[in-house]
Amino acid sequence: MQSSNTMITAILDRARAGIPPERRDCRQLLSLAEDAPETDQLLSAARQISGQRFGVQGVIKAQIGIATHRCSGACSFCGFGDGVTAFQPTVMPVEEVMDRAVALAASGELHALLLMTMHDYQFSRLLKTVSAVRAVLPPCTQLAVNIGDVDTHQARELAGAGVGGAYHVCRLGEGVDTALDPVARRQSIRAFREAGIDWYTCCEPIGPEHTPAELVEQIFLGIEYGCYQHAAMRRIPLPGTPMAARGQISEARLAQITAVVTLASLALPGLTAVSVHEPNLPSLLAGANGLSAEAGANPRDTAQNTEAGRGWSIERCKALLRQAGYRELLRADGTTMPLQLHPSFSTKE
């Protein structure tokens, strides 16, 4: 009978040879203790595989939260949830969204700019905003959305208005920790894919209670549906939310999960990035090459404008990518540019 160390070594050797791990392999990798020697081997292998795949190319996305109100999604971990939110109802004027988009994307460094709304945001208003923002974005920056569920017709309308990407997740605990329908979430993913929109997904929101089996099933949803970018994100125990008392996983555990996402994503030859949120160095050293900046409203923050709270700026994301050894930025049109910090940037930001 093979020892645990021998089996882990075999899984990692196959991954180095380009053979993605199966579900059972990933469950075994996620069952390792954070401080186990085999976990160190996993992190090292994921970093090596990521380097072979992405080289020194990092990816930065930015998101603008353009609305706040009580959300019918009622996610137990979200600061926008109905019965939980302390945010006043607001809708960012189209002109302000355009100005923010120009400021974020003017340098051409962004791979994608996402517009985030509540689950039940008015679709006609969204289309108007999308069209206006697409008109002012550089061609090298993809316009993406992080919105509620859509049908095939709506997805095609979004594509026609200039949307090239969509972040959509059937989350851990969907339908239990949220008021959303897991079937509808998956149908929306299919609708985006059928409309030709690149699909971004993530294993999230990860908490201490989630088992290796639960994590693997969500990771492999991204594999089976053919995501454009995969990711891992830990849950933030936001004060006042029902799930805050369950606590938070460590950055070490998040890095371990990110490493497994990196290995499993070998099954997706067209993948452009493995991202991690919120930004942290251990996960970048475990295979991640993508980070996200945030502006406006943020479901993991109590600040009306997350720039004054948890949200990272593009420059902070760039600085962290450089610490991890990335020296170029990949844009959505396939071109790259040097990863250079602005002269005025301070690491104390």
Coordinates of C-alpha atoms in Angstrom, one line a residue:
M1 CA 0.0 0.0 0.0
Q2 CA 1.3 3.4 -1.0
S3 CA 2.2 5.9 1.7
S4 CA 0.4 9.3 1.8
N5 CA 3.7 11.0 0.8
T6 CA 4.2 8.6 -2.1
M7 CA 0.6 9.3 -3.4
I8 CA 1.0 13.0 -3.1
T9 CA 4.3 12.9 -4.9
A10 CA 2.7 10.9 -7.7
I11 CA -0.1 13.4 -8.1
L12 CA 2.3 16.3 -8.3
D13 CA 4.6 14.5 -10.7
R14 CA 1.7 13.9 -13.0
A15 CA 0.7 17.6 -12.8
R16 CA 4.2 18.7 -13.7
A17 CA 3.9 16.4 -16.7
G18 CA 0.7 18.3 -17.7
I19 CA -1.8 15.7 -16.4
P20 CA -4.5 17.4 -14.3
P21 CA -5.5 15.9 -11.0
E22 CA -8.8 14.1 -10.7
R23 CA -11.4 14.9 -8.1
R24 CA -10.1 12.3 -5.7
D25 CA -6.6 13.6 -6.1
C26 CA -7.8 17.2 -5.2
R27 CA -9.7 15.9 -2.2
Q28 CA -6.5 14.3 -1.0
L29 CA -4.5 17.5 -1.6
L30 CA -7.1 19.6 0.3
S31 CA -7.1 17.2 3.2
L32 CA -3.5 17.9 4.0
A33 CA -2.7 19.9 7.0
E34 CA -1.6 23.5 6.3
D35 CA 1.8 22.9 7.9
A36 CA 2.4 19.4 6.5
P37 CA 5.6 18.8 4.5
E38 CA 3.4 17.5 1.6
T39 CA 1.6 20.9 1.5
D40 CA 4.9 22.6 1.0
Q41 CA 5.5 20.2 -1.9
L42 CA 2.0 21.1 -3.3
L43 CA 2.7 24.9 -3.1
S44 CA 6.1 24.5 -4.8
A45 CA 4.6 22.4 -7.6
A46 CA 1.8 24.8 -8.2
R47 CA 4.2 27.7 -8.4
Q48 CA 6.4 25.8 -10.9
I49 CA 3.4 24.8 -13.0
S50 CA 2.1 28.4 -13.0
G51 CA 5.5 29.7 -14.1
Q52 CA 5.5 27.2 -17.0
R53 CA 2.1 28.3 -18.0
F54 CA 1.9 32.0 -17.4
G55 CA 5.6 32.9 -17.3
V56 CA 6.1 36.4 -15.7
Q57 CA 2.7 37.6 -16.9
G58 CA 0.3 38.9 -14.2
V59 CA -3.3 39.9 -14.7
I60 CA -5.2 42.7 -13.0
K61 CA -8.9 43.3 -13.0
A62 CA -10.8 46.2 -11.4
Q63 CA -14.4 46.3 -10.2
I64 CA -16.7 49.2 -9.7
G65 CA -19.7 48.6 -7.4
I66 CA -22.3 50.9 -9.0
A67 CA -25.2 50.4 -6.7
T68 CA -26.2 49.7 -3.1
H69 CA -29.5 48.6 -1.7
R70 CA -31.1 45.7 0.2
C71 CA -30.4 42.7 -2.0
S72 CA -33.0 40.0 -2.4
G73 CA -30.1 37.5 -2.7
A74 CA -29.9 37.7 1.1
C75 CA -26.4 36.1 1.2
S76 CA -25.5 35.4 4.8
F77 CA -21.9 36.5 4.3
C78 CA -22.6 39.7 2.3
G79 CA -22.9 43.3 3.5
F80 CA -25.7 44.0 1.0
G81 CA -28.0 41.3 2.3
D82 CA -31.6 42.1 3.0
G83 CA -32.1 42.6 6.7
V84 CA -28.3 43.1 7.2
T85 CA -27.1 46.0 5.1
A86 CA -26.3 49.3 6.7
F87 CA -25.8 50.9 3.2
Q88 CA -28.2 53.6 2.1
P89 CA -29.8 52.9 -1.3
T90 CA -27.6 54.5 -4.0
V91 CA -27.2 54.2 -7.8
M92 CA -24.0 55.7 -9.2
P93 CA -24.8 58.1 -12.1
V94 CA -23.7 56.9 -15.5
E95 CA -21.4 59.8 -15.9
E96 CA -19.6 59.0 -12.6
V97 CA -19.3 55.3 -13.7
M98 CA -17.7 56.5 -16.9
D99 CA -15.3 58.8 -15.2
R100 CA -14.2 56.1 -12.8
A101 CA -13.8 53.6 -15.6
V102 CA -11.6 56.0 -17.5
A103 CA -9.5 56.7 -14.5
L104 CA -9.0 53.0 -13.8
A105 CA -8.4 51.9 -17.3
A106 CA -6.6 54.8 -18.9
S107 CA -3.1 53.3 -18.5
G108 CA -4.1 50.2 -20.5
E109 CA -2.9 48.0 -17.6
L110 CA -6.3 46.4 -16.9
H111 CA -7.2 43.0 -18.3
A112 CA -10.9 43.6 -17.5
L113 CA -13.1 46.2 -15.8
L114 CA -16.1 44.7 -14.0
L115 CA -19.3 46.5 -13.2
M116 CA -21.0 45.1 -10.1
T117 CA -24.7 45.5 -9.2
M118 CA -27.2 43.9 -6.9
H119 CA -28.8 40.7 -7.8
D120 CA -32.1 42.4 -8.9
Y121 CA -30.7 45.5 -10.5
Q122 CA -32.8 47.0 -13.3
F123 CA -31.6 45.4 -16.5
S124 CA -32.4 48.3 -18.8
R125 CA -30.4 50.7 -16.6
L126 CA -27.5 48.2 -16.7
L127 CA -27.6 48.0 -20.5
K128 CA -27.4 51.8 -20.7
T129 CA -24.4 51.9 -18.3
V130 CA -22.6 49.1 -20.2
S131 CA -22.9 50.8 -23.5
A132 CA -21.7 54.1 -22.1
V133 CA -18.7 52.6 -20.3
R134 CA -17.7 50.4 -23.3
A135 CA -17.4 53.5 -25.4
V136 CA -14.8 55.1 -23.2
L137 CA -12.7 52.0 -22.4
P138 CA -9.4 51.2 -24.2
P139 CA -9.9 48.4 -26.8
C140 CA -7.3 46.3 -24.9
T141 CA -9.5 46.2 -21.7
Q142 CA -12.4 43.9 -21.6
L143 CA -15.7 45.1 -20.1
A144 CA -17.2 42.5 -17.7
V145 CA -20.1 42.3 -15.4
N146 CA -20.8 40.9 -11.9
I147 CA -24.6 40.8 -11.8
G148 CA -27.6 38.7 -10.9
D149 CA -29.0 35.8 -12.9
V150 CA -29.8 36.2 -16.6
D151 CA -31.5 34.3 -19.3
T152 CA -30.0 33.6 -22.8
H153 CA -31.7 36.6 -24.3
Q154 CA -30.4 39.0 -21.7
A155 CA -26.9 37.5 -22.0
R156 CA -27.0 38.2 -25.8
E157 CA -28.2 41.7 -25.2
L158 CA -25.2 42.3 -22.8
A159 CA -22.8 40.9 -25.4
G160 CA -24.4 43.2 -28.1
A161 CA -23.8 46.2 -25.8
G162 CA -20.1 45.4 -25.4
V163 CA -19.8 43.0 -22.5
G164 CA -17.0 40.5 -23.1
G165 CA -16.8 38.9 -19.7
A166 CA -19.0 37.9 -16.7
Y167 CA -18.1 36.9 -13.2
H168 CA -20.8 34.4 -12.0
V169 CA -20.6 31.8 -9.3
C170 CA -22.7 29.0 -7.9
R171 CA -21.3 29.6 -4.5
L172 CA -20.4 27.3 -1.7
G173 CA -23.7 26.9 0.3
E174 CA -25.8 28.4 -2.6
G175 CA -29.5 28.0 -1.7
V176 CA -28.7 27.4 1.9
D177 CA -26.5 30.4 2.9
T178 CA -28.3 32.4 0.2
A179 CA -31.8 32.9 -1.1
L180 CA -30.6 32.2 -4.6
D181 CA -31.4 29.1 -6.7
P182 CA -28.3 27.0 -7.6
V183 CA -30.1 25.8 -10.8
A184 CA -30.7 29.4 -11.9
R185 CA -27.0 30.2 -11.2
R186 CA -25.9 27.4 -13.4
Q187 CA -28.4 28.3 -16.1
S188 CA -26.9 31.9 -16.1
I189 CA -23.4 30.5 -16.5
R190 CA -24.6 28.5 -19.5
A191 CA -26.4 31.6 -20.9
F192 CA -23.2 33.7 -20.7
R193 CA -21.2 30.9 -22.4
E194 CA -23.8 30.5 -25.2
A195 CA -23.7 34.3 -25.8
G196 CA -19.9 34.1 -26.3
I197 CA -19.1 35.9 -23.1
D198 CA -16.0 34.9 -21.2
W199 CA -16.9 33.3 -17.9
Y200 CA -14.9 34.1 -14.8
T201 CA -15.5 32.0 -11.7
C202 CA -14.1 31.3 -8.3
C203 CA -14.2 28.8 -5.4
E204 CA -15.9 31.1 -2.9
P205 CA -16.7 32.2 -0.2
I206 CA -14.5 29.7 1.6
G207 CA -14.9 29.3 5.3
P208 CA -13.4 27.0 8.0
E209 CA -16.4 24.7 7.8
H210 CA -16.1 23.8 4.1
T211 CA -14.8 20.3 3.6
P212 CA -12.4 19.1 0.9
A213 CA -15.3 17.4 -0.9
E214 CA -17.3 20.7 -1.0
L215 CA -14.3 22.7 -2.3
V216 CA -13.5 20.1 -5.0
E217 CA -17.1 20.2 -6.3
Q218 CA -17.0 23.9 -6.7
I219 CA -13.6 24.0 -8.2
F220 CA -14.6 21.4 -10.8
L221 CA -17.7 23.3 -11.7
G222 CA -15.3 25.8 -13.3
I223 CA -13.5 23.0 -15.0
E224 CA -16.6 21.3 -16.4
Y225 CA -18.3 24.6 -17.7
G226 CA -15.0 25.8 -19.2
C227 CA -14.1 29.0 -17.3
Y228 CA -11.9 31.7 -18.8
Q229 CA -10.3 32.5 -15.4
H230 CA -10.5 30.5 -12.2
A231 CA -9.9 31.7 -8.7
A232 CA -10.1 31.2 -4.9
M233 CA -11.5 33.6 -2.3
R234 CA -11.9 33.3 1.4
R235 CA -14.9 34.6 3.2
I236 CA -14.5 37.8 5.2
P237 CA -16.3 37.7 8.6
L238 CA -18.1 41.0 8.1
P239 CA -19.5 42.3 11.4
G240 CA -23.3 42.0 11.5
T241 CA -23.6 39.3 8.9
P242 CA -25.1 35.9 10.0
M243 CA -22.0 34.0 9.1
A244 CA -19.4 36.2 10.7
A245 CA -19.2 34.0 13.8
R246 CA -18.0 31.1 11.7
G247 CA -14.6 32.7 11.4
Q248 CA -12.1 32.9 8.6
I249 CA -9.5 30.6 7.0
S250 CA -5.8 31.6 7.1
E251 CA -3.8 32.9 4.2
A252 CA -1.9 29.6 4.4
R253 CA -5.1 27.6 3.8
L254 CA -6.1 30.0 1.0
A255 CA -2.8 29.4 -0.6
Q256 CA -3.2 25.7 -0.4
I257 CA -6.6 25.9 -2.1
T258 CA -5.2 28.2 -4.7
A259 CA -2.5 25.7 -5.5
V260 CA -5.2 23.0 -6.0
V261 CA -7.1 25.3 -8.3
T262 CA -3.9 25.9 -10.3
L263 CA -3.3 22.1 -10.7
A264 CA -7.0 21.3 -11.5
S265 CA -7.0 24.1 -14.1
L266 CA -4.5 22.2 -16.2
A267 CA -7.6 20.7 -17.7
L268 CA -8.4 24.1 -19.3
P269 CA -5.7 24.9 -21.9
G270 CA -7.2 28.3 -22.7
L271 CA -7.2 29.6 -19.2
T272 CA -5.8 33.1 -18.9
A273 CA -5.3 33.3 -15.1
V274 CA -5.7 31.8 -11.7
S275 CA -6.7 34.7 -9.4
V276 CA -6.9 35.0 -5.7
H277 CA -9.0 37.4 -3.6
E278 CA -8.4 39.3 -1.5
P279 CA -4.8 39.9 -2.7
N280 CA -2.1 38.1 -0.7
L281 CA 1.5 37.0 -1.3
P282 CA 1.3 33.4 -0.2
S283 CA -1.3 32.6 -2.8
L284 CA 0.7 34.3 -5.5
L285 CA 3.6 32.0 -4.5
A286 CA 1.2 29.1 -4.8
G287 CA 0.2 29.5 -8.4
A288 CA -2.0 32.6 -8.6
N289 CA -1.1 35.3 -11.2
G290 CA -4.3 37.4 -11.0
L291 CA -5.4 40.1 -8.6
S292 CA -8.4 42.4 -8.4
A293 CA -8.7 46.1 -7.5
E294 CA -12.0 47.5 -6.2
A295 CA -13.8 50.8 -6.2
G296 CA -17.3 52.0 -5.2
A297 CA -19.4 49.6 -3.2
N298 CA -18.0 46.3 -1.9
P299 CA -20.0 43.4 -0.4
R300 CA -17.1 42.6 2.0
D301 CA -16.8 46.2 3.3
T302 CA -18.7 48.7 5.4
A303 CA -17.3 51.7 3.6
Q304 CA -19.6 53.3 1.0
N305 CA -16.5 53.7 -1.2
T306 CA -14.2 50.7 -0.6
E307 CA -11.2 52.7 -1.7
A308 CA -11.3 54.1 1.8
G309 CA -11.7 50.6 3.3
R310 CA -10.8 47.1 2.2
G311 CA -10.5 47.7 -1.5
W312 CA -7.0 47.5 -3.1
S313 CA -5.8 50.0 -5.7
I314 CA -4.3 49.0 -9.0
E315 CA -0.9 50.2 -7.8
R316 CA -1.1 48.0 -4.7
C317 CA -2.0 45.0 -6.8
K318 CA 0.9 45.7 -9.2
A319 CA 3.4 46.1 -6.3
L320 CA 2.3 42.7 -4.9
L321 CA 2.6 41.0 -8.3
R322 CA 6.1 42.4 -8.5
Q323 CA 7.0 41.0 -5.1
A324 CA 5.9 37.6 -6.4
G325 CA 8.2 37.9 -9.5
Y326 CA 5.7 39.0 -12.2
R327 CA 7.2 41.5 -14.6
E328 CA 4.5 41.9 -17.3
L329 CA 0.8 42.5 -17.4
L330 CA -1.5 40.5 -19.8
R331 CA -4.3 42.5 -21.4
A332 CA -7.6 41.0 -22.8
D333 CA -6.5 41.4 -26.4
G334 CA -3.5 39.2 -25.8
T335 CA -0.9 41.9 -25.8
T336 CA 1.4 42.5 -22.8
M337 CA 3.1 45.5 -21.2
P338 CA 5.8 45.9 -18.6
L339 CA 4.7 45.9 -15.0
Q340 CA 5.9 49.2 -13.8
L341 CA 4.9 51.1 -10.6
H342 CA 3.9 54.7 -10.9
P343 CA 6.8 57.0 -9.6
S344 CA 4.5 58.4 -6.9
F345 CA 3.4 55.1 -5.5
S346 CA 4.4 54.4 -1.9
T347 CA 4.5 50.9 -0.5
K348 CA 2.9 52.4 2.6
E349 CA -0.3 53.0 0.6

